[in-house]
C-alpha cells in the first residue's frame, strides 16, 4: 500500500492539528495554579517547581516529563490538580541521568491528591527499575485532607512512598532531597529517609505537626521557624545536612553532589554509532491515517524510526498481522514488535488485518520475544491492535492458547520493554503488546491513541443490545428513537474514555508524545535502562 501525496498531506494535517492541541493543553498545565499563584511564590523569594527543575538540569539537555497530563480534567469539584501537583521527569544533571520530582506549591500549596501519590510512586518505580538517582524538590502542605481516604491508608497510597524510600536506599540508589518550602506531617519522612537533605533558610520548614496542631495537641505556642526551620534542623536537631540561603544556591549544591556520584556498571545493551533513517522521522505523521480505522503499512513508520532504515524482519512471510524484527535506534540494538493494519491479497482473496492478532502472529511474536531475551536486546512494542481474532475458526484453532503463550512471554520478559500506543490498544491486545500492566520501562501514546476494552461504537452496540433485550424480557417494546439516543450516549462516553488524554490523566501512559520524537524517546529510554541490571530470563511454561 502506497498512499498518494494528497492522502499523505491530509494525514499530516490531521495529526499535526492533534499535536497542536496537545501542546496548547501542556502550555496551560505548565501554569500550575495560575499566574497569580506563580507571582505570589516569586514574592516569597521562591522559584516555581518548573523553574527549579530547569535550573537543576544541564543547559540545553533533554528533559522527558512524566505525567504532565496527570489529573487532567479530574478533581474539578476541588478546583483541579494540574500535572497532579508535582513535576516529574528524566533529565541530566552534571551529565548524569536522574529522576527529578518537584512539588508544585502553586497547586493547593503542593498538597497530595490521589493522583499525586500515584505519580510519585511511578517516578520511584522508574528510578528503582533502572537504578538511577532520584532528586526530590520538596514544597508540600501534605495530604489533601478532603480526599484523605483515597490517598492515605492503602498499599499503593501515600505510605508506599516512604516504603520505597527505604527500598531505594537498600538498593544503593542515591536519593537527594531539598526542602524548599513546607514539609509537613507524614511528608516529612520523604526527605529525611533520603541519603542527604538540604533546606532553604526562611522558606523551608519540616515538622511532624505545624504550629496550629502543636497548640491544639499540647498547648504549646511556637512559630514555624523555631519549630522546624533551617537553623533548627541544621544546628540543633541535626535532621538536615545542608543549610542553603536561597533556592539558587540549593540547586547549585545539588548539582555539586550529583557530580561526585561514582560510576556504576552498565547493563551492556549493544550500541554503535547512530545513523539517521533514510526516510525522515518528520514524515511519520503523513503515513498515519486521519481515521485510524483505515488500513496503513506499519513498515512506513518503522522505516522512519530505525537507523539507516535498516530492518531485518523475523518470519516475514508468517503471521503477517504482527511485524517482528531487529534494527537500531540512535545506535541502540532493538527488537520491534508492531501491529500491522494492511490489506493484503492471499490465495483466499483480499484480507484486511485491521490490527487483529491471529494464532500464527501470536506464535511468531512469542518466539521473537524469547529470542530478544536470549540475546539481551531491548524490546519496542508499537500498538495498533483491536484484539485477538474471534469466531469459531479461531477458537477451534486454539487462539486462547496461542494468545496465552504471547502474554506469558511478555510478562516474563526481563529485557527492558518500551511501549508506544500509536493507534488502537483494545482488549487483550493491550496486554499481549505490553500495556501498562506488563511493566514497560516507559509507555507513551501518540495523539492518535485509543485505549479501552473495545472501541466506543462496538461497546455502545453491545450495551444497547443488552438493555434492549432486558426491555423485551419485561414485555416492553423498545422505542427506536430512545434506542438510538442510548446508543449515542454510550458511544460518546466510551469515546471520551478511550482518548489519550483520559489515559494520560490516570497515568495509564507516562506521556503523550509527538510521533516525530519517537526515536529520541526510545533512545533515552534505553540509555536509562542501561543503568540497571537484567535478570536471568525464565519464560515459565510456554507450550510450543
Coordinates of C-alpha atoms in Angstrom, one line a residue:
X1 CA 0.0 0.0 0.0
X2 CA 1.4 3.4 -1.0
X3 CA -0.7 6.4 0.0
X4 CA -1.0 9.2 -2.6
X5 CA 0.6 12.6 -2.0
X6 CA -2.9 14.0 -1.3
X7 CA -3.6 11.3 1.3
X8 CA -0.3 11.9 3.0
X9 CA -1.0 15.7 3.1
X10 CA -4.4 15.0 4.7
X11 CA -2.9 12.6 7.2
X12 CA -0.1 15.0 8.2
X13 CA -2.5 18.0 8.6
X14 CA -4.8 15.9 10.8
X15 CA -2.1 14.6 13.1
X16 CA -0.3 17.9 13.4
X17 CA -3.6 19.5 14.4
X18 CA -3.9 16.9 17.1
X19 CA -0.3 17.6 18.2
X20 CA -1.0 21.3 18.3
X21 CA -4.0 20.6 20.7
X22 CA -1.6 18.5 22.9
X23 CA 0.8 21.4 23.1
X24 CA -1.9 24.0 23.9
X25 CA -3.1 21.9 26.8
X26 CA 0.5 21.4 28.0
X27 CA 1.1 25.2 28.0
X28 CA -1.9 25.7 30.2
X29 CA -0.9 22.8 32.5
X30 CA 2.6 24.4 32.8
X31 CA 1.0 27.4 34.6
X32 CA 0.1 25.1 37.5
X33 CA -2.2 27.0 39.9
X34 CA -2.2 30.1 37.7
X35 CA -0.2 33.3 37.1
X36 CA -1.3 34.9 40.5
X37 CA 0.0 31.9 42.4
X38 CA 3.3 32.0 40.5
X39 CA 3.6 35.7 41.2
X40 CA 3.0 35.1 44.9
X41 CA 5.6 32.4 45.0
X42 CA 8.1 34.8 43.4
X43 CA 7.2 37.4 46.0
X44 CA 8.1 34.9 48.8
X45 CA 11.6 34.6 47.2
X46 CA 10.8 31.1 45.9
X47 CA 11.2 29.7 42.4
X48 CA 8.4 27.7 40.9
X49 CA 8.7 23.9 40.6
X50 CA 9.3 24.2 36.8
X51 CA 11.9 26.9 37.3
X52 CA 13.7 24.8 39.9
X53 CA 13.8 21.8 37.6
X54 CA 15.1 23.9 34.7
X55 CA 17.8 25.4 36.9
X56 CA 18.8 21.9 38.1
X57 CA 19.2 20.4 34.6
X58 CA 22.3 20.7 32.4
X59 CA 21.9 23.5 29.9
X60 CA 20.4 22.5 26.5
X61 CA 19.9 19.0 27.7
X62 CA 16.9 16.6 27.4
X63 CA 14.1 16.6 29.9
X64 CA 11.5 13.9 29.4
X65 CA 8.5 14.8 31.6
X66 CA 6.5 12.0 33.1
X67 CA 2.8 12.5 33.8
X68 CA 2.3 16.1 32.6
X69 CA -1.3 15.2 32.0
X70 CA -1.8 13.6 35.4
X71 CA -5.0 14.7 36.9
X72 CA -6.2 16.3 33.6
X73 CA -10.0 17.1 33.9
X74 CA -10.1 15.3 37.3
X75 CA -10.9 16.7 40.7
X76 CA -12.7 19.7 39.1
X77 CA -15.0 19.9 42.1
X78 CA -11.9 20.6 44.2
X79 CA -10.5 23.2 41.7
X80 CA -8.4 20.8 39.6
X81 CA -4.9 19.5 40.0
X82 CA -2.7 20.4 37.0
X83 CA 0.1 17.8 36.4
X84 CA -1.0 16.1 39.6
X85 CA 0.5 19.0 41.6
X86 CA 4.0 17.6 41.1
X87 CA 6.6 17.8 38.2
X88 CA 8.5 14.6 37.5
X89 CA 10.8 13.5 34.7
X90 CA 14.1 12.3 33.5
X91 CA 16.9 14.7 32.9
X92 CA 20.7 15.1 33.0
X93 CA 22.4 16.7 36.0
X94 CA 26.2 17.1 35.5
X95 CA 25.9 14.6 32.7
X96 CA 24.2 12.0 35.0
X97 CA 20.7 10.8 34.1
X98 CA 18.4 11.3 37.1
X99 CA 14.8 11.2 38.0
X100 CA 13.6 14.6 39.3
X101 CA 10.4 15.0 41.4
X102 CA 9.3 18.6 42.3
X103 CA 6.2 19.6 44.3
X104 CA 4.3 22.4 42.7
X105 CA 3.2 24.7 45.6
X106 CA 1.0 26.8 43.2
X107 CA -1.4 23.9 43.2
X108 CA -3.2 23.7 46.5
X109 CA 0.1 24.5 48.3
X110 CA 1.6 21.3 46.9
X111 CA -1.0 19.1 48.7
X112 CA -1.2 15.5 47.7
X113 CA -4.2 14.3 45.7
X114 CA -4.6 10.6 45.0
X115 CA -3.1 11.1 41.5
X116 CA -0.1 12.9 43.2
X117 CA 0.7 9.8 45.1
X118 CA 0.3 7.6 42.1
X119 CA 2.7 9.9 40.1
X120 CA 5.3 9.9 42.8
X121 CA 5.2 6.1 43.0
X122 CA 5.6 5.9 39.2
X123 CA 8.7 8.2 39.5
X124 CA 10.2 6.0 42.2
X125 CA 9.3 2.8 40.3
X126 CA 11.3 4.1 37.2
X127 CA 14.3 5.0 39.4
X128 CA 14.2 1.6 41.1
X129 CA 13.8 -0.4 37.9
X130 CA 16.7 1.5 36.2
X131 CA 18.8 2.2 39.2
X132 CA 19.1 5.9 38.5
X133 CA 19.5 8.6 41.2
X134 CA 16.3 10.4 42.3
X135 CA 16.2 14.1 43.4
X136 CA 13.2 15.4 45.4
X137 CA 12.5 19.1 45.5
X138 CA 10.0 19.2 48.4
X139 CA 7.4 22.0 48.8
X140 CA 4.2 20.5 50.0
X141 CA 1.4 21.0 52.6
X142 CA 1.0 17.2 52.8
X143 CA -2.1 15.1 52.2
X144 CA -5.1 16.9 50.7
X145 CA -7.4 16.4 53.7
X146 CA -10.8 16.4 51.9
X147 CA -9.6 13.3 50.0
X148 CA -7.5 11.6 52.7
X149 CA -9.4 8.3 52.5
X150 CA -8.2 8.0 48.9
X151 CA -4.6 8.8 49.5
X152 CA -3.6 7.7 53.0
X153 CA -4.1 4.0 54.1
X154 CA -3.9 1.6 51.2
X155 CA -1.0 -0.3 49.7
X156 CA -0.5 2.0 46.7
X157 CA -1.2 5.2 48.7
X158 CA 1.0 7.8 50.5
X159 CA 2.8 5.5 52.8
X160 CA 4.1 3.4 50.0
X161 CA 6.4 6.3 49.0
X162 CA 8.3 6.1 52.3
X163 CA 8.5 2.3 52.0
X164 CA 10.0 2.9 48.6
X165 CA 12.5 5.4 50.1
X166 CA 13.8 2.6 52.3
X167 CA 13.9 0.1 49.4
X168 CA 15.7 2.5 47.1
X169 CA 18.3 3.2 49.8
X170 CA 18.8 -0.5 50.3
X171 CA 19.4 -0.9 46.6
X172 CA 22.2 1.6 46.7
X173 CA 20.4 4.1 44.5
X174 CA 21.2 7.7 45.6
X175 CA 18.4 9.9 46.9
X176 CA 18.9 13.6 47.5
X177 CA 16.1 15.8 48.9
X178 CA 15.8 19.6 49.1
X179 CA 13.3 21.1 51.5
X180 CA 12.4 24.3 49.6
X181 CA 9.1 25.0 51.2
X182 CA 6.7 23.3 53.6
X183 CA 7.3 19.7 54.5
X184 CA 4.5 18.6 56.9
X185 CA 3.4 15.5 58.8
X186 CA 4.0 12.2 57.1
X187 CA 5.6 14.1 54.2
X188 CA 8.4 15.0 56.5
X189 CA 9.7 11.4 56.2
X190 CA 10.4 11.6 52.5
X191 CA 13.4 14.0 52.6
X192 CA 14.7 12.5 55.8
X193 CA 14.6 9.0 54.5
X194 CA 16.7 10.2 51.6
X195 CA 20.5 9.9 51.8
X196 CA 21.1 13.6 52.1
X197 CA 18.8 16.6 52.8
X198 CA 19.2 20.3 52.1
X199 CA 17.0 23.0 53.5
X200 CA 16.5 26.6 52.4
X201 CA 16.6 29.3 55.0
X202 CA 13.4 31.4 55.5
X203 CA 11.2 29.3 53.2
X204 CA 12.0 25.7 54.0
X205 CA 10.4 24.0 57.1
X206 CA 9.9 20.5 58.2
X207 CA 8.0 19.1 61.2
X208 CA 5.5 16.4 62.1
X209 CA 3.0 18.9 63.3
X210 CA 2.8 22.6 62.4
X211 CA 2.3 25.4 65.0
X212 CA -1.5 25.2 64.9
X213 CA -1.6 21.5 65.5
X214 CA 1.0 21.7 68.3
X215 CA -1.1 24.4 70.0
X216 CA -4.2 22.2 69.7
X217 CA -2.4 19.0 70.8
X218 CA -0.2 20.1 73.7
X219 CA -1.0 23.8 74.2
X220 CA 2.5 24.9 73.2
X221 CA 2.9 28.1 71.3
X222 CA 5.8 28.1 68.8
X223 CA 6.4 29.8 65.4
X224 CA 7.2 27.8 62.3
X225 CA 10.9 28.8 62.0
X226 CA 11.7 27.8 65.6
X227 CA 9.7 24.6 65.3
X228 CA 11.2 23.3 62.1
X229 CA 13.2 25.9 60.1
X230 CA 16.6 25.6 58.6
X231 CA 18.6 26.8 61.7
X232 CA 16.7 24.4 63.9
X233 CA 17.3 21.4 61.8
X234 CA 20.9 22.2 60.7
X235 CA 22.2 23.4 64.1
X236 CA 20.0 21.9 66.8
X237 CA 18.2 18.7 65.7
X238 CA 20.7 17.6 63.0
X239 CA 17.8 16.4 60.9
X240 CA 19.1 18.1 57.7
X241 CA 22.6 18.2 56.3
X242 CA 23.0 21.5 54.4
X243 CA 21.6 25.0 55.2
X244 CA 21.1 26.9 52.0
X245 CA 20.5 30.7 51.7
X246 CA 18.2 30.5 48.7
X247 CA 16.7 28.3 46.0
X248 CA 19.5 29.1 43.5
X249 CA 22.3 28.0 45.9
X250 CA 20.4 24.9 46.9
X251 CA 20.1 23.8 43.4
X252 CA 23.7 24.5 42.6
X253 CA 24.7 22.4 45.6
X254 CA 22.6 19.5 44.4
X255 CA 24.5 19.7 41.1
X256 CA 27.8 19.5 43.0
X257 CA 26.6 16.5 45.0
X258 CA 25.4 14.7 41.9
X259 CA 28.7 15.5 40.0
X260 CA 30.6 13.4 42.6
X261 CA 28.5 10.2 42.4
X262 CA 30.5 7.1 41.5
X263 CA 30.1 5.4 38.1
X264 CA 28.2 2.1 38.1
X265 CA 28.4 -1.0 35.9
X266 CA 26.1 -0.8 32.9
X267 CA 23.7 -3.5 31.7
X268 CA 25.6 -3.7 28.5
X269 CA 23.0 -3.2 25.7
X270 CA 24.7 -3.0 22.3
X271 CA 25.2 0.4 20.8
X272 CA 27.0 1.6 17.7
X273 CA 27.3 5.0 16.0
X274 CA 23.9 6.5 15.4
X275 CA 22.6 6.9 11.8
X276 CA 19.6 8.8 10.7
X277 CA 16.9 6.8 8.9
X278 CA 17.0 7.0 5.1
X279 CA 13.4 8.2 5.3
X280 CA 12.9 11.2 7.7
X281 CA 11.1 10.8 11.0
X282 CA 9.4 14.1 10.2
X283 CA 7.3 12.2 7.6
X284 CA 5.7 9.8 10.1
X285 CA 2.5 11.9 10.5
X286 CA 1.8 11.7 6.8
X287 CA 1.7 7.9 6.9
X288 CA -0.7 7.7 9.9
X289 CA -4.4 7.9 8.6
X290 CA -6.6 10.7 9.7
X291 CA -9.1 8.0 10.5
X292 CA -7.3 5.2 12.4
X293 CA -9.8 2.6 11.2
X294 CA -8.2 2.9 7.8
X295 CA -5.5 0.4 6.8
X296 CA -1.9 1.5 6.5
X297 CA 1.5 -0.1 6.4
X298 CA 3.4 -0.1 9.7
X299 CA 6.6 -0.6 7.8
X300 CA 6.3 3.0 6.6
X301 CA 6.6 4.0 10.3
X302 CA 9.4 1.5 11.2
X303 CA 11.5 2.7 8.2
X304 CA 11.3 6.2 9.6
X305 CA 12.4 5.1 13.1
X306 CA 15.3 2.7 12.6
X307 CA 18.9 3.8 11.8
X308 CA 19.6 3.8 8.1
X309 CA 16.0 2.4 7.6
X310 CA 17.7 -1.0 8.0
X311 CA 15.3 -3.5 9.5
X312 CA 15.7 -7.3 9.5
X313 CA 12.2 -8.9 9.6
X314 CA 11.8 -12.1 11.6
X315 CA 9.5 -14.7 9.9
X316 CA 8.4 -12.0 7.4
X317 CA 6.1 -14.3 5.4
X318 CA 4.4 -15.8 8.5
X319 CA 1.9 -14.3 11.0
X320 CA 1.6 -11.1 9.0
X321 CA -0.7 -9.2 11.3
X322 CA 2.3 -8.6 13.6
X323 CA 5.7 -7.3 12.4
X324 CA 8.8 -8.5 14.3
X325 CA 12.3 -7.7 13.6
X326 CA 15.7 -6.3 14.5
X327 CA 17.1 -2.8 13.9
X328 CA 18.9 0.0 15.7
X329 CA 17.5 3.3 17.0
X330 CA 20.1 6.0 17.7
X331 CA 22.7 3.2 17.6
X332 CA 20.9 1.0 20.2
X333 CA 20.1 -2.5 19.1
X334 CA 16.3 -3.1 19.4
X335 CA 13.7 -5.8 18.7
X336 CA 10.5 -4.3 17.4
X337 CA 7.0 -5.9 17.8
X338 CA 4.4 -3.9 15.9
X339 CA 0.8 -4.5 14.8
X340 CA 0.1 -4.4 11.1
X341 CA -3.1 -3.0 9.6
X342 CA -2.5 -3.7 5.9
X343 CA -4.9 -5.1 3.4
X344 CA -3.2 -7.9 1.6
X345 CA -4.1 -10.3 -1.2
X346 CA -3.8 -14.0 -0.4
X347 CA -4.8 -17.2 -2.2
X348 CA -8.2 -17.0 -0.4
X349 CA -8.7 -13.4 -1.7
X350 CA -8.3 -10.0 -0.1
X351 CA -7.7 -9.9 3.6
X352 CA -7.6 -6.9 6.0
X353 CA -5.5 -7.5 9.1
X354 CA -7.0 -4.4 10.9
X355 CA -4.6 -4.8 13.8
X356 CA -6.1 -8.2 14.9
X357 CA -3.8 -10.8 16.4
X358 CA -4.2 -14.2 14.8
X359 CA -2.8 -17.5 16.2
X360 CA 0.2 -17.5 13.8
X361 CA 1.0 -13.9 14.7
X362 CA 0.9 -14.6 18.4
X363 CA 3.2 -17.7 17.9
X364 CA 5.6 -15.6 15.9
X365 CA 5.7 -12.8 18.4
X366 CA 6.2 -15.2 21.3
X367 CA 9.2 -16.8 19.6
X368 CA 10.7 -13.4 18.8
X369 CA 10.3 -12.1 22.4
X370 CA 12.1 -15.3 23.6
X371 CA 14.9 -14.6 21.1
X372 CA 15.4 -11.0 22.3
X373 CA 15.6 -12.1 25.9
X374 CA 18.2 -14.8 24.9
X375 CA 20.2 -12.1 23.1
X376 CA 19.7 -9.3 25.7
X377 CA 18.1 -7.0 23.2
X378 CA 15.6 -4.3 24.4
X379 CA 12.0 -4.6 23.1
X380 CA 9.9 -1.9 21.5
X381 CA 6.2 -2.5 21.2
X382 CA 4.1 -0.4 18.8
X383 CA 0.3 -0.7 19.4
X384 CA -2.4 -0.5 16.9
X385 CA -4.3 -3.6 18.0
X386 CA -8.1 -4.3 18.1
X387 CA -7.6 -7.6 20.0
X388 CA -7.3 -11.3 19.3
X389 CA -9.2 -12.8 16.4
X390 CA -12.6 -14.2 17.5
X391 CA -15.1 -16.7 16.0
X392 CA -15.4 -20.5 15.6
X393 CA -12.4 -21.0 13.3
X394 CA -10.1 -19.1 15.7
X395 CA -11.4 -20.8 18.8
X396 CA -11.0 -24.2 17.2
X397 CA -7.5 -23.2 16.1
X398 CA -6.5 -22.5 19.7
X399 CA -6.4 -18.7 19.7
X400 CA -6.7 -18.7 23.5
X401 CA -3.7 -21.0 23.9
X402 CA -1.6 -19.0 21.4
X403 CA -2.5 -15.7 23.0
X404 CA -1.7 -17.1 26.4
X405 CA 1.8 -18.0 25.1
X406 CA 2.4 -14.5 24.0
X407 CA 1.1 -12.9 27.2
X408 CA 3.4 -15.3 29.1
X409 CA 6.4 -14.3 27.1
X410 CA 5.7 -10.6 27.6
X411 CA 5.0 -11.0 31.3
X412 CA 8.3 -12.9 32.0
X413 CA 10.5 -10.9 29.7
X414 CA 13.4 -9.4 31.6
X415 CA 15.0 -7.2 28.9
X416 CA 13.7 -3.6 29.0
X417 CA 10.4 -3.1 27.3
X418 CA 9.2 0.2 25.8
X419 CA 5.6 0.7 24.6
X420 CA 4.2 3.2 22.1
X421 CA 0.5 3.3 21.7
X422 CA 0.2 4.6 18.1
X423 CA -3.4 3.8 17.5
X424 CA -5.9 1.3 19.0
X425 CA -5.0 -0.6 22.1
X426 CA -8.1 -2.7 22.8
X427 CA -8.8 -5.7 25.0
X428 CA -6.3 -8.5 25.5
X429 CA -4.3 -7.0 22.6
X430 CA -3.2 -4.3 25.1
X431 CA -1.9 -7.0 27.4
X432 CA -0.1 -9.0 24.7
X433 CA 1.5 -5.9 23.3
X434 CA 2.9 -4.9 26.7
X435 CA 0.4 -2.5 28.1
X436 CA 0.9 -0.7 31.4
X437 CA 0.1 -3.9 33.4
X438 CA 3.1 -5.7 31.9
X439 CA 5.8 -3.4 33.3
X440 CA 7.2 -1.4 30.3
X441 CA 10.1 0.7 31.5
X442 CA 8.2 3.6 29.8
X443 CA 4.9 3.7 28.0
X444 CA 3.8 6.7 25.8
X445 CA 0.9 7.5 23.5
X446 CA 0.7 9.3 20.2
X447 CA -2.2 11.8 19.9
X448 CA -4.0 9.1 17.8
X449 CA -4.0 6.6 20.6
X450 CA -7.2 4.9 21.9
X451 CA -7.1 2.6 25.0
X452 CA -10.1 0.6 26.1
X453 CA -11.6 -2.9 26.4
X454 CA -13.1 -2.2 22.9
X455 CA -14.0 0.8 20.7
X456 CA -16.8 3.1 21.5
X457 CA -19.0 2.0 18.6
X458 CA -18.6 -1.7 19.5
X459 CA -19.2 -1.1 23.2
X460 CA -22.3 1.0 22.5
X461 CA -23.8 -1.7 20.3
X462 CA -23.2 -4.4 22.9
X463 CA -24.6 -2.4 25.8
X464 CA -27.5 -1.1 23.8
X465 CA -28.4 -4.7 22.7
X466 CA -28.2 -5.8 26.4
X467 CA -30.6 -3.1 27.5
X468 CA -33.0 -3.6 24.6
X469 CA -33.1 -7.4 25.4
X470 CA -33.8 -6.6 29.0
X471 CA -36.8 -4.4 28.0
X472 CA -38.1 -7.2 25.7
X473 CA -37.9 -9.7 28.6
X474 CA -40.1 -7.3 30.6
X475 CA -42.6 -7.3 27.7
X476 CA -41.8 -3.6 26.8
X477 CA -41.4 -2.6 23.2
X478 CA -38.1 -0.8 22.5
X479 CA -38.5 2.7 21.1
X480 CA -36.3 3.2 18.1
X481 CA -35.6 6.8 18.9
X482 CA -34.8 6.1 22.5
X483 CA -32.6 3.2 21.5
X484 CA -30.6 5.4 19.2
X485 CA -30.3 8.1 21.9
X486 CA -29.0 5.4 24.3
X487 CA -26.5 4.2 21.7
X488 CA -25.2 7.8 21.1
X489 CA -24.9 8.4 24.8
X490 CA -22.9 5.2 25.5
X491 CA -20.7 5.7 22.4
X492 CA -19.8 9.3 23.4
X493 CA -18.9 8.2 26.9
X494 CA -16.7 5.4 25.6
X495 CA -15.1 7.7 23.0
X496 CA -14.1 10.1 25.8
X497 CA -12.7 7.3 27.9
X498 CA -10.6 5.9 25.1
X499 CA -8.8 9.2 24.3
X500 CA -5.1 9.6 25.1
X501 CA -5.9 12.5 27.4
X502 CA -8.1 10.2 29.6
X503 CA -5.3 7.6 29.7
X504 CA -2.6 10.1 30.4
X505 CA -4.7 11.8 33.2
X506 CA -4.8 8.5 35.0
X507 CA -1.1 7.6 34.3
X508 CA -2.0 4.6 32.1
X509 CA 0.7 6.1 29.9
X510 CA 3.6 8.2 31.0
X511 CA 3.2 10.9 28.3
X512 CA 1.6 11.9 25.1
X513 CA 4.5 12.5 22.6
X514 CA 5.0 13.9 19.1
X515 CA 5.3 10.9 16.8
X516 CA 8.3 12.7 15.2
X517 CA 10.1 12.5 18.5
X518 CA 9.7 8.7 18.9
X519 CA 13.4 8.0 18.1
X520 CA 14.5 10.3 20.9
X521 CA 12.1 8.8 23.4
X522 CA 13.3 5.2 22.7
X523 CA 17.0 6.2 22.8
X524 CA 16.6 8.0 26.2
X525 CA 14.6 5.0 27.5
X526 CA 17.4 2.5 26.6
X527 CA 20.1 4.9 27.9
X528 CA 18.1 4.9 31.2
X529 CA 17.6 1.2 31.2
X530 CA 21.3 0.6 30.6
X531 CA 22.0 1.9 34.1
X532 CA 20.1 -1.0 35.5
X533 CA 20.5 -4.8 35.5
X534 CA 18.9 -7.6 33.5
X535 CA 17.7 -10.6 35.5
X536 CA 18.0 -14.1 34.1
X537 CA 15.1 -14.9 31.8
X538 CA 12.8 -17.7 32.9
X539 CA 9.9 -17.9 30.5
X540 CA 7.7 -20.2 32.6
X541 CA 5.6 -22.8 30.9
X542 CA 5.2 -21.9 27.2
X543 CA 3.9 -24.8 25.3
X544 CA 5.1 -25.0 21.7

